[in-house]
Coordinates of C-alpha atoms in Angstrom, one line a residue:
X1 CA 2.3 -29.7 -4.3
X2 CA 2.3 -27.6 -7.4
X3 CA -1.7 -28.2 -7.6
X4 CA -1.8 -27.8 -3.5
X5 CA 0.5 -24.6 -3.7
X6 CA -1.9 -23.1 -6.6
X7 CA -5.2 -23.8 -4.6
X8 CA -2.9 -22.0 -1.7
X9 CA -2.2 -19.2 -4.0
X10 CA -5.8 -18.6 -6.0
X11 CA -7.8 -19.3 -1.8
X12 CA -4.9 -16.4 -0.8
X13 CA -5.4 -13.9 -3.1
X14 CA -9.5 -14.3 -2.6
X15 CA -9.0 -13.8 1.2
X16 CA -6.4 -11.2 0.6
X17 CA -8.4 -9.4 -1.9
X18 CA -11.5 -9.6 1.0
X19 CA -9.3 -7.9 3.5
X20 CA -7.8 -5.6 1.4
X21 CA -11.1 -4.3 -0.3
X22 CA -12.9 -4.8 2.8
X23 CA -10.8 -2.1 5.0
X24 CA -10.7 -0.2 1.8
X25 CA -14.4 -0.1 1.9
X26 CA -14.7 0.4 6.1
X27 CA -12.4 3.3 5.5
X28 CA -14.1 5.1 1.9
X29 CA -17.3 5.1 3.6
X30 CA -16.4 6.2 7.3
X31 CA -13.8 9.3 5.4
X32 CA -17.1 9.8 3.5
X33 CA -18.2 11.1 7.0
X34 CA -15.8 12.3 8.5
X35 CA -14.6 14.8 6.1
X36 CA -18.0 16.2 6.7
X37 CA -17.4 16.3 10.2
X38 CA -13.7 17.3 10.4
X39 CA -11.8 19.9 9.0
X40 CA -9.2 20.0 6.3
X41 CA -6.6 21.5 9.0
X42 CA -7.7 18.7 10.8
X43 CA -5.9 16.0 8.4
X44 CA -3.5 17.8 8.0
X45 CA -2.6 17.8 11.1
X46 CA -1.8 13.4 11.2
X47 CA -1.0 14.1 7.4
X48 CA 2.1 16.2 8.9
X49 CA 2.6 13.4 11.5
X50 CA 2.4 10.8 9.4
X51 CA 5.9 10.6 7.9
X52 CA 8.0 9.9 11.7
X53 CA 5.2 6.9 12.1
X54 CA 5.2 5.5 9.6
X55 CA 9.2 6.0 9.8
X56 CA 9.0 4.7 13.3
X57 CA 6.7 1.4 11.8
X58 CA 9.5 0.4 9.4
X59 CA 12.2 0.9 11.7
X60 CA 10.4 -1.4 14.5
X61 CA 9.7 -4.1 11.7
X62 CA 13.3 -3.9 11.3
X63 CA 13.4 -6.0 7.8
X64 CA 13.4 -8.9 10.0
X65 CA 9.6 -10.0 8.6
X66 CA 10.1 -10.0 5.5
X67 CA 13.6 -12.1 6.5
X68 CA 11.1 -14.6 8.5
X69 CA 9.3 -14.8 5.2
X70 CA 12.0 -15.4 2.6
X71 CA 13.5 -17.9 5.2
X72 CA 12.3 -21.5 4.5
X73 CA 11.8 -23.4 8.2
X74 CA 12.0 -19.9 10.7
X75 CA 12.4 -22.0 14.3
X76 CA 10.7 -21.0 17.6
X77 CA 13.7 -19.5 18.9
X78 CA 14.0 -16.8 15.4
X79 CA 10.3 -16.0 16.1
X80 CA 10.9 -15.6 19.8
X81 CA 14.5 -13.3 19.1
X82 CA 12.7 -10.9 17.3
X83 CA 9.6 -10.7 19.0
X84 CA 11.5 -9.7 21.5
X85 CA 13.6 -7.3 19.9
X86 CA 11.1 -5.3 18.1
X87 CA 9.2 -5.1 21.8
X88 CA 12.6 -3.2 23.3
X89 CA 12.8 -1.5 19.5
X90 CA 9.1 0.2 19.9
X91 CA 9.6 1.4 23.5
X92 CA 13.0 3.1 22.5
X93 CA 11.6 4.6 19.9
X94 CA 8.2 5.9 20.7
X95 CA 10.9 7.5 23.7
X96 CA 13.2 9.1 21.0
X97 CA 9.4 10.5 19.5
X98 CA 7.4 11.3 22.7
X99 CA 10.9 13.5 24.3
X100 CA 11.1 15.3 20.2
X101 CA 7.6 16.1 20.0
X102 CA 8.4 20.1 21.0
X103 CA 10.7 20.1 18.3
X104 CA 8.3 18.3 15.6
X105 CA 5.9 20.7 16.5
X106 CA 8.1 24.0 16.4
X107 CA 9.6 22.2 12.7
X108 CA 5.7 22.8 11.2
X109 CA 5.1 25.9 14.2
X110 CA 1.8 24.1 15.6
X111 CA 1.9 23.6 18.5
X112 CA -1.1 21.5 19.3
X113 CA 1.4 18.4 17.5
X114 CA 3.1 17.5 20.0
X115 CA 0.5 16.4 22.4
X116 CA -0.7 14.3 19.1
X117 CA 2.5 13.0 18.5
X118 CA 2.7 11.5 22.2
X119 CA -0.7 9.9 22.3
X120 CA -0.4 8.4 18.3
X121 CA 3.5 6.9 18.6
X122 CA 1.3 4.4 21.2
X123 CA 0.7 3.0 18.4
X124 CA 3.8 2.0 18.2
X125 CA 4.0 -0.4 21.4
X126 CA 1.0 -2.0 20.5
X127 CA 1.9 -2.8 16.7
X128 CA 5.4 -4.8 17.7
X129 CA 3.0 -7.1 19.8
X130 CA 1.5 -8.8 16.3
X131 CA 4.4 -8.3 13.7
X132 CA 5.3 -11.9 14.7
X133 CA 1.6 -13.2 14.6
X134 CA 1.0 -11.6 11.4
X135 CA 3.9 -12.7 9.4
X136 CA 3.2 -16.5 10.5
X137 CA 0.3 -16.3 9.3
X138 CA 1.2 -14.5 6.1
X139 CA 3.9 -17.6 5.6
X140 CA 1.9 -20.1 6.3
X141 CA -0.8 -18.0 3.5
X142 CA -3.4 -17.7 6.0
X143 CA -5.3 -15.7 4.8
X144 CA -8.7 -16.1 5.4
X145 CA -7.5 -15.2 9.7
X146 CA -5.7 -12.6 8.6
X147 CA -8.5 -11.0 6.5
X148 CA -11.3 -11.5 9.7
X149 CA -8.6 -10.0 11.9
X150 CA -8.9 -6.9 10.1
X151 CA -11.7 -6.1 8.5
X152 CA -13.6 -6.4 12.4
X153 CA -10.6 -4.0 14.0
X154 CA -11.2 -1.4 10.7
X155 CA -15.0 -1.7 11.4
X156 CA -14.7 -1.3 15.3
X157 CA -11.3 1.6 14.7
X158 CA -14.1 3.9 12.5
X159 CA -17.5 3.7 14.3
X160 CA -15.1 5.0 17.2
X161 CA -13.9 7.6 15.2
X162 CA -17.4 8.5 13.9
X163 CA -18.6 8.7 17.3
X164 CA -16.2 11.0 18.6
X165 CA -15.6 13.2 15.5
X166 CA -20.0 14.0 16.2
X167 CA -18.8 15.1 20.1
X168 CA -16.3 17.7 18.7
X169 CA -13.4 15.9 19.2
X170 CA -11.8 17.3 16.1
X171 CA -7.8 15.7 15.2
X172 CA -8.2 13.4 18.3
X173 CA -11.2 11.5 16.7
X174 CA -8.6 10.8 14.2
X175 CA -6.3 9.4 16.3
X176 CA -8.5 7.4 18.1
X177 CA -9.0 5.1 15.4
X178 CA -5.7 4.0 14.6
X179 CA -4.8 3.2 18.3
X180 CA -8.2 1.2 18.2
X181 CA -8.0 -0.1 15.2
X182 CA -4.2 -0.8 16.3
X183 CA -5.0 -2.6 19.8
X184 CA -8.1 -4.7 18.0
X185 CA -5.4 -6.1 14.7
X186 CA -3.1 -7.1 18.4
X187 CA -6.0 -8.3 20.7
X188 CA -7.5 -10.3 17.9
X189 CA -4.2 -11.6 16.5
X190 CA -3.2 -12.8 20.3
X191 CA -6.6 -15.1 20.2
X192 CA -6.8 -16.3 16.8
X193 CA -3.0 -17.6 16.9
X194 CA -1.9 -19.2 19.4
X195 CA 2.1 -18.6 19.7
X196 CA 4.0 -17.6 22.9
X197 CA 7.3 -16.6 23.3
X198 CA 10.1 -17.8 24.5
X199 CA 11.8 -15.9 27.3
X200 CA 14.7 -15.9 25.5
X201 CA 16.9 -14.3 22.8
X202 CA 19.6 -16.0 20.4
X203 CA 22.3 -13.7 19.0
X204 CA 22.7 -16.5 16.8
X205 CA 19.3 -16.4 15.5
X206 CA 19.2 -12.5 15.0
X207 CA 22.7 -12.0 13.1
X208 CA 21.2 -14.8 10.8
X209 CA 17.9 -13.1 9.9
X210 CA 19.8 -9.4 10.8
X211 CA 22.2 -10.1 7.5
X212 CA 19.4 -10.3 5.4
X213 CA 16.6 -8.1 7.1
X214 CA 19.4 -5.2 7.6
X215 CA 18.9 -4.2 3.5
X216 CA 15.3 -4.7 4.0
X217 CA 14.8 -2.2 7.1
X218 CA 17.4 -0.3 5.0
X219 CA 15.6 0.3 1.7
X220 CA 12.2 0.4 3.5
X221 CA 13.4 2.9 5.5
X222 CA 14.3 4.5 2.8
X223 CA 11.3 4.1 0.6
X224 CA 9.1 5.0 3.7
X225 CA 11.1 8.1 3.8
X226 CA 11.1 9.2 0.7
X227 CA 6.7 8.3 0.3
X228 CA 6.0 11.0 2.7
X229 CA 8.8 12.8 2.2
X230 CA 5.6 15.4 0.3
X231 CA 3.8 15.4 3.6
X232 CA 6.7 16.8 5.2
X233 CA 7.3 19.3 2.8
X234 CA 3.8 20.5 1.8
X235 CA 3.5 20.6 6.3
X236 CA 6.3 23.0 6.6
X237 CA 5.7 25.5 3.3
X238 CA 2.4 25.7 2.7
X239 CA -0.6 25.8 4.6
X240 CA -2.4 23.1 7.0
X241 CA -5.1 23.0 4.7
X242 CA -2.7 22.9 1.4
X243 CA -2.1 19.9 4.0
X244 CA -5.2 18.5 4.4
X245 CA -6.2 18.8 0.4
X246 CA -3.2 16.8 -0.1
X247 CA -3.7 13.9 2.5
X248 CA -7.2 13.9 1.2
X249 CA -6.3 13.6 -2.4
X250 CA -3.6 11.0 -1.6
X251 CA -5.9 8.5 0.9
X252 CA -8.5 8.3 -2.3
X253 CA -5.5 7.5 -5.0
X254 CA -4.4 4.7 -2.9
X255 CA -7.5 3.4 -2.5
X256 CA -6.9 2.7 -6.3
X257 CA -3.4 2.4 -6.9
X258 CA -2.5 0.5 -4.0
X259 CA -5.7 -1.8 -3.1
X260 CA -5.1 -4.4 -6.1
X261 CA -1.5 -3.9 -5.7
X262 CA -0.9 -4.7 -1.9
X263 CA -3.5 -8.2 -2.7
X264 CA -0.8 -9.1 -5.0
X265 CA 2.3 -8.0 -2.8
X266 CA 0.8 -9.5 0.2
X267 CA 0.2 -13.3 -1.6
X268 CA 3.2 -12.8 -3.9
X269 CA 5.8 -13.0 -1.9
X270 CA 5.5 -15.6 -0.2
X271 CA 4.6 -17.5 -3.0
X272 CA 7.4 -16.3 -4.7
X273 CA 9.7 -17.1 -2.1
X274 CA 8.7 -20.9 -2.8
X275 CA 10.3 -20.8 -6.1
X276 CA 13.6 -18.7 -5.4
X277 CA 16.1 -21.4 -7.3
X278 CA 13.8 -22.2 -10.5
X279 CA 14.0 -19.2 -12.5
X280 CA 11.4 -19.8 -15.0
X281 CA 8.8 -21.0 -12.8
X282 CA 9.1 -17.5 -11.0
X283 CA 9.0 -15.5 -14.8
X284 CA 5.7 -17.6 -15.5
X285 CA 3.8 -16.4 -12.3
X286 CA 5.4 -12.6 -12.6
X287 CA 3.2 -12.8 -15.9
X288 CA 0.3 -14.0 -14.6
X289 CA 0.9 -11.4 -12.0
X290 CA 1.6 -8.4 -13.3
X291 CA -0.3 -8.4 -16.6
X292 CA -3.5 -8.7 -14.3
X293 CA -2.7 -5.7 -12.4
X294 CA -2.4 -4.2 -14.4
X295 CA -5.1 -4.8 -16.5
X296 CA -7.2 -3.6 -13.8
X297 CA -5.3 -1.3 -12.3
X298 CA -4.4 0.8 -15.1
X299 CA -7.8 1.4 -16.7
X300 CA -8.6 2.1 -12.8
X301 CA -6.8 5.2 -12.6
X302 CA -7.6 6.8 -15.6
X303 CA -10.9 6.7 -14.9
X304 CA -10.6 8.6 -11.7
X305 CA -8.4 11.6 -13.5
X306 CA -11.6 11.3 -15.9
X307 CA -14.4 11.5 -13.3
X308 CA -11.7 13.2 -10.4
X309 CA -14.4 16.2 -10.0
X310 CA -17.7 15.2 -9.6
X311 CA -16.1 12.1 -7.7
X312 CA -15.2 14.4 -5.1
X313 CA -17.4 17.0 -5.1
X314 CA -20.5 13.9 -4.5
X315 CA -17.5 12.4 -1.5
X316 CA -16.5 15.1 0.3
X317 CA -18.6 18.2 -0.3
X318 CA -17.2 21.3 -2.6
X319 CA -15.4 22.2 0.6
X320 CA -12.4 19.3 -0.5
X321 CA -12.5 20.5 -4.6
X322 CA -8.9 22.1 -4.6
X323 CA -7.4 18.3 -4.0
X324 CA -9.0 17.0 -7.2
X325 CA -5.6 18.6 -9.5
X326 CA -3.8 17.3 -7.3
X327 CA -6.1 13.7 -6.8
X328 CA -5.4 13.6 -10.7
X329 CA -1.1 14.1 -11.1
X330 CA -1.4 11.7 -7.7
X331 CA -3.2 9.3 -10.3
X332 CA -0.2 9.2 -13.2
X333 CA 1.7 8.1 -9.9
X334 CA -0.6 5.7 -9.1
X335 CA -0.2 3.7 -12.6
X336 CA 3.2 3.0 -12.0
X337 CA 3.0 2.2 -8.5
X338 CA 0.7 -0.3 -8.9
X339 CA 3.8 -3.0 -10.4
X340 CA 6.5 -1.8 -8.1
X341 CA 5.8 -4.2 -5.1
X342 CA 5.6 -7.2 -7.1
X343 CA 8.8 -6.5 -8.9
X344 CA 10.8 -5.1 -5.4
X345 CA 9.2 -8.7 -4.2
X346 CA 10.4 -10.8 -6.9
X347 CA 14.3 -9.4 -6.1
X348 CA 13.8 -9.4 -2.6
X349 CA 12.2 -13.5 -2.5
X350 CA 15.8 -14.4 -4.4
X351 CA 17.6 -13.2 -1.5
X352 CA 19.3 -10.2 -3.1
X353 CA 18.3 -7.3 -0.1
X354 CA 21.6 -5.3 -0.3
X355 CA 21.9 -4.5 -4.7
X356 CA 17.9 -3.7 -3.3
X357 CA 19.7 -1.4 -1.0
X358 CA 22.1 0.2 -3.5
X359 CA 19.0 0.7 -6.1
X360 CA 16.7 2.2 -3.6
X361 CA 19.4 5.2 -2.9
X362 CA 20.1 5.4 -6.4
X363 CA 16.0 5.5 -7.5
X364 CA 15.0 7.9 -4.0
X365 CA 17.6 10.1 -4.3
X366 CA 17.5 11.1 -7.7
X367 CA 13.2 11.2 -6.8
X368 CA 14.0 13.0 -4.1
X369 CA 15.8 15.9 -6.1
X370 CA 13.3 16.1 -8.1
X371 CA 10.7 17.2 -5.5
X372 CA 13.1 19.3 -4.0
X373 CA 13.4 21.2 -7.7
X374 CA 9.6 20.9 -8.4
X375 CA 8.3 22.8 -5.3
X376 CA 11.3 25.3 -5.9
X377 CA 10.4 26.6 -9.0
X378 CA 6.6 25.1 -9.7
X379 CA 4.5 24.9 -6.1
X380 CA 3.2 21.8 -5.0
X381 CA 1.9 21.2 -8.5
X382 CA 5.5 21.2 -9.3
X383 CA 6.2 18.7 -6.0
X384 CA 3.3 16.2 -7.1
X385 CA 4.3 16.1 -10.4
X386 CA 7.8 15.2 -9.6
X387 CA 6.2 12.8 -7.7
X388 CA 4.9 10.9 -10.9
X389 CA 8.2 10.8 -12.8
X390 CA 9.6 9.7 -9.6
X391 CA 7.1 6.7 -9.5
X392 CA 7.3 6.0 -13.0
X393 CA 11.7 6.0 -12.8
X394 CA 11.8 3.5 -10.2
X395 CA 9.3 1.2 -11.8
X396 CA 11.7 1.1 -14.3
X397 CA 14.6 0.2 -11.9
X398 CA 12.7 -2.5 -10.5
X399 CA 11.6 -3.2 -13.6
X400 CA 15.7 -3.7 -14.3
X401 CA 16.2 -5.8 -11.0
X402 CA 13.5 -8.3 -12.0
X403 CA 15.1 -8.4 -15.7
X404 CA 19.0 -9.1 -14.3
X405 CA 17.9 -11.4 -11.2
X406 CA 14.6 -13.6 -12.5
X407 CA 15.8 -13.5 -16.2
X408 CA 12.7 -12.0 -17.0
X409 CA 13.6 -9.0 -19.6
X410 CA 13.2 -5.3 -19.9
X411 CA 11.8 -6.3 -23.6
X412 CA 9.9 -8.7 -22.8
X413 CA 8.6 -6.8 -20.2
X414 CA 7.3 -4.0 -22.0
X415 CA 6.0 -6.4 -24.7
X416 CA 3.7 -8.3 -22.3
X417 CA 2.4 -4.8 -20.8
X418 CA 1.8 -2.6 -23.8
X419 CA -1.1 -4.6 -25.4
X420 CA -3.0 -3.1 -21.8
X421 CA -1.5 0.1 -21.5
X422 CA -2.3 0.9 -25.7
X423 CA -5.9 -0.5 -24.6
X424 CA -6.1 1.8 -21.7
X425 CA -5.0 5.0 -23.5
X426 CA -7.2 4.4 -26.5
X427 CA -9.9 3.9 -24.4
X428 CA -9.2 7.2 -22.5
X429 CA -9.3 9.2 -25.5
X430 CA -11.7 8.1 -27.2
X431 CA -14.0 8.4 -23.7
X432 CA -12.7 12.2 -23.1
X433 CA -13.5 13.3 -26.3
X434 CA -17.1 12.2 -26.2
X435 CA -17.7 13.9 -22.9
X436 CA -15.1 17.0 -23.3
X437 CA -18.0 19.2 -25.0
X438 CA -21.1 18.2 -22.9
X439 CA -22.5 20.5 -20.9
X440 CA -25.1 17.6 -19.0
X441 CA -24.6 17.5 -15.4
X442 CA -21.4 16.5 -13.3
X443 CA -22.5 13.2 -12.2
X444 CA -24.5 12.5 -15.2
X445 CA -21.7 13.0 -16.8
X446 CA -19.4 11.2 -14.4
X447 CA -22.1 7.6 -14.8
X448 CA -21.4 8.0 -18.7
X449 CA -17.6 8.4 -19.1
X450 CA -17.3 5.3 -16.8
X451 CA -19.6 2.9 -18.6
X452 CA -18.2 4.3 -22.0
X453 CA -15.3 3.5 -20.5
X454 CA -15.8 -0.1 -19.3
X455 CA -18.1 -0.7 -22.7
X456 CA -15.1 -0.1 -24.6
X457 CA -11.9 -1.8 -22.8
X458 CA -13.8 -5.0 -22.8
X459 CA -14.8 -4.8 -26.0
X460 CA -11.1 -4.2 -27.5
X461 CA -10.0 -6.7 -25.1
X462 CA -12.5 -9.4 -26.0
X463 CA -11.5 -8.1 -29.6
X464 CA -8.1 -8.5 -28.8
X465 CA -7.5 -11.4 -27.3
X466 CA -6.1 -10.1 -24.4
X467 CA -4.3 -13.4 -22.3
X468 CA -5.2 -10.8 -18.8
X469 CA -8.3 -10.8 -19.8
X470 CA -9.2 -14.0 -20.0
X471 CA -6.5 -15.3 -16.9
X472 CA -8.8 -12.9 -15.3
X473 CA -11.8 -14.7 -16.8
X474 CA -10.5 -18.2 -15.7
X475 CA -10.1 -17.3 -12.6
X476 CA -13.4 -16.0 -11.8
X477 CA -14.9 -18.7 -13.2
X478 CA -12.9 -20.9 -10.5
X479 CA -13.9 -18.6 -7.4
X480 CA -17.4 -19.4 -9.1
X481 CA -16.6 -22.7 -9.5
X482 CA -15.8 -23.5 -5.3
X483 CA -18.1 -21.1 -4.4
X484 CA -21.1 -23.4 -5.9
X485 CA -19.7 -26.3 -5.3
X486 CA -19.5 -25.2 -1.4
X487 CA -23.3 -24.3 -1.0
X488 CA -24.2 -27.8 -2.9
X489 CA -22.4 -29.8 0.0

């Protein structure tokens, strides 16, 4: 059983990684093309509406997706009940957005946003149709199908966006991309995961799942709102171009901070749920997950801070240079963000949704207050630095909850992560001092900085026997062995 679960975990990580990095690669390349075809104002319009779409999507899911994964043996009645609830709620929320669109456009003082939101909001209904199928595949750790579905869907959506942008659609190219990608995901999930709901709604199932899911819903709503409130504030008090620069900087930062963490979080939640009654086993799993994640993400964010200017110039062109400082500040936040989800889902897997909700209010209230103060006194840069501070506070709070409910103490967590933080920082300082006074071409400088960082970081890891480094090497050897064995067969 343990060995089978281990193999499923490794396979899940592999396919989740293929999905994440496949879709990330597609989005990354398409964004390079679209950034040259579209203006910062086009991205700014989509960024202004992001908070309404993402909060609505979170509300539609209602925490029931998490509840179905956390429940050990969900029934057909459970799945059918939540399917019909999600569909009904998505239609109702779309109706609210449709009626409220003119008021939202007045808030931002951009009339076009009313039409954009009314069309873009259709995504809510499309997404509601596939929540159950997606969660069933996650529950069974069938990340292979999820990877194939998401990569194909994103590829089709990107092709539509590039063609429409080329023909001068402007912001509508980005809307078309989202709708087409969501539609393809829904079609493929219904085709490859052959599940049909019963024509029934059980209040008993609803109440049972809502008991856990309601607190997850409230937590997710607060988290989603606060993660996107920067866009609301920037869109209201600054120019559409500034919103476009922020949107582009955040998208690029999230490629790094969310890529590896999303892979781990997607697999870790169903895995940790299987060990919800065994704290010792959960501590071991958490140690491996967090140290491996930190080992990859900490240096990645620091390298991006070093090469921000040549990277953005190369990818998007000179017109996007104003977003360089935004990107660098967001990378500081990204170092903390990469571990937040793993700690959060570890506590959620224990069924502690109520306490997660209470702490979400505490964390996000403090972070939101910092945002307002930062923006009031220091403008957009103050808002972004407040975002970074809030991210670190949230990480510390999540780590405390892990200590409380799983017994993985705060001091032990810090001790386990400290070697990675030290060698990442020492490497950053060494590379920065080497390239600080150079006068060579910025692209050559970036290549040198990246090469030096990798050499020094890996060298220090080997020298001081960093356990996460050894763990990752073991995983790579395992993947290689499985791949070779399949070739031989």
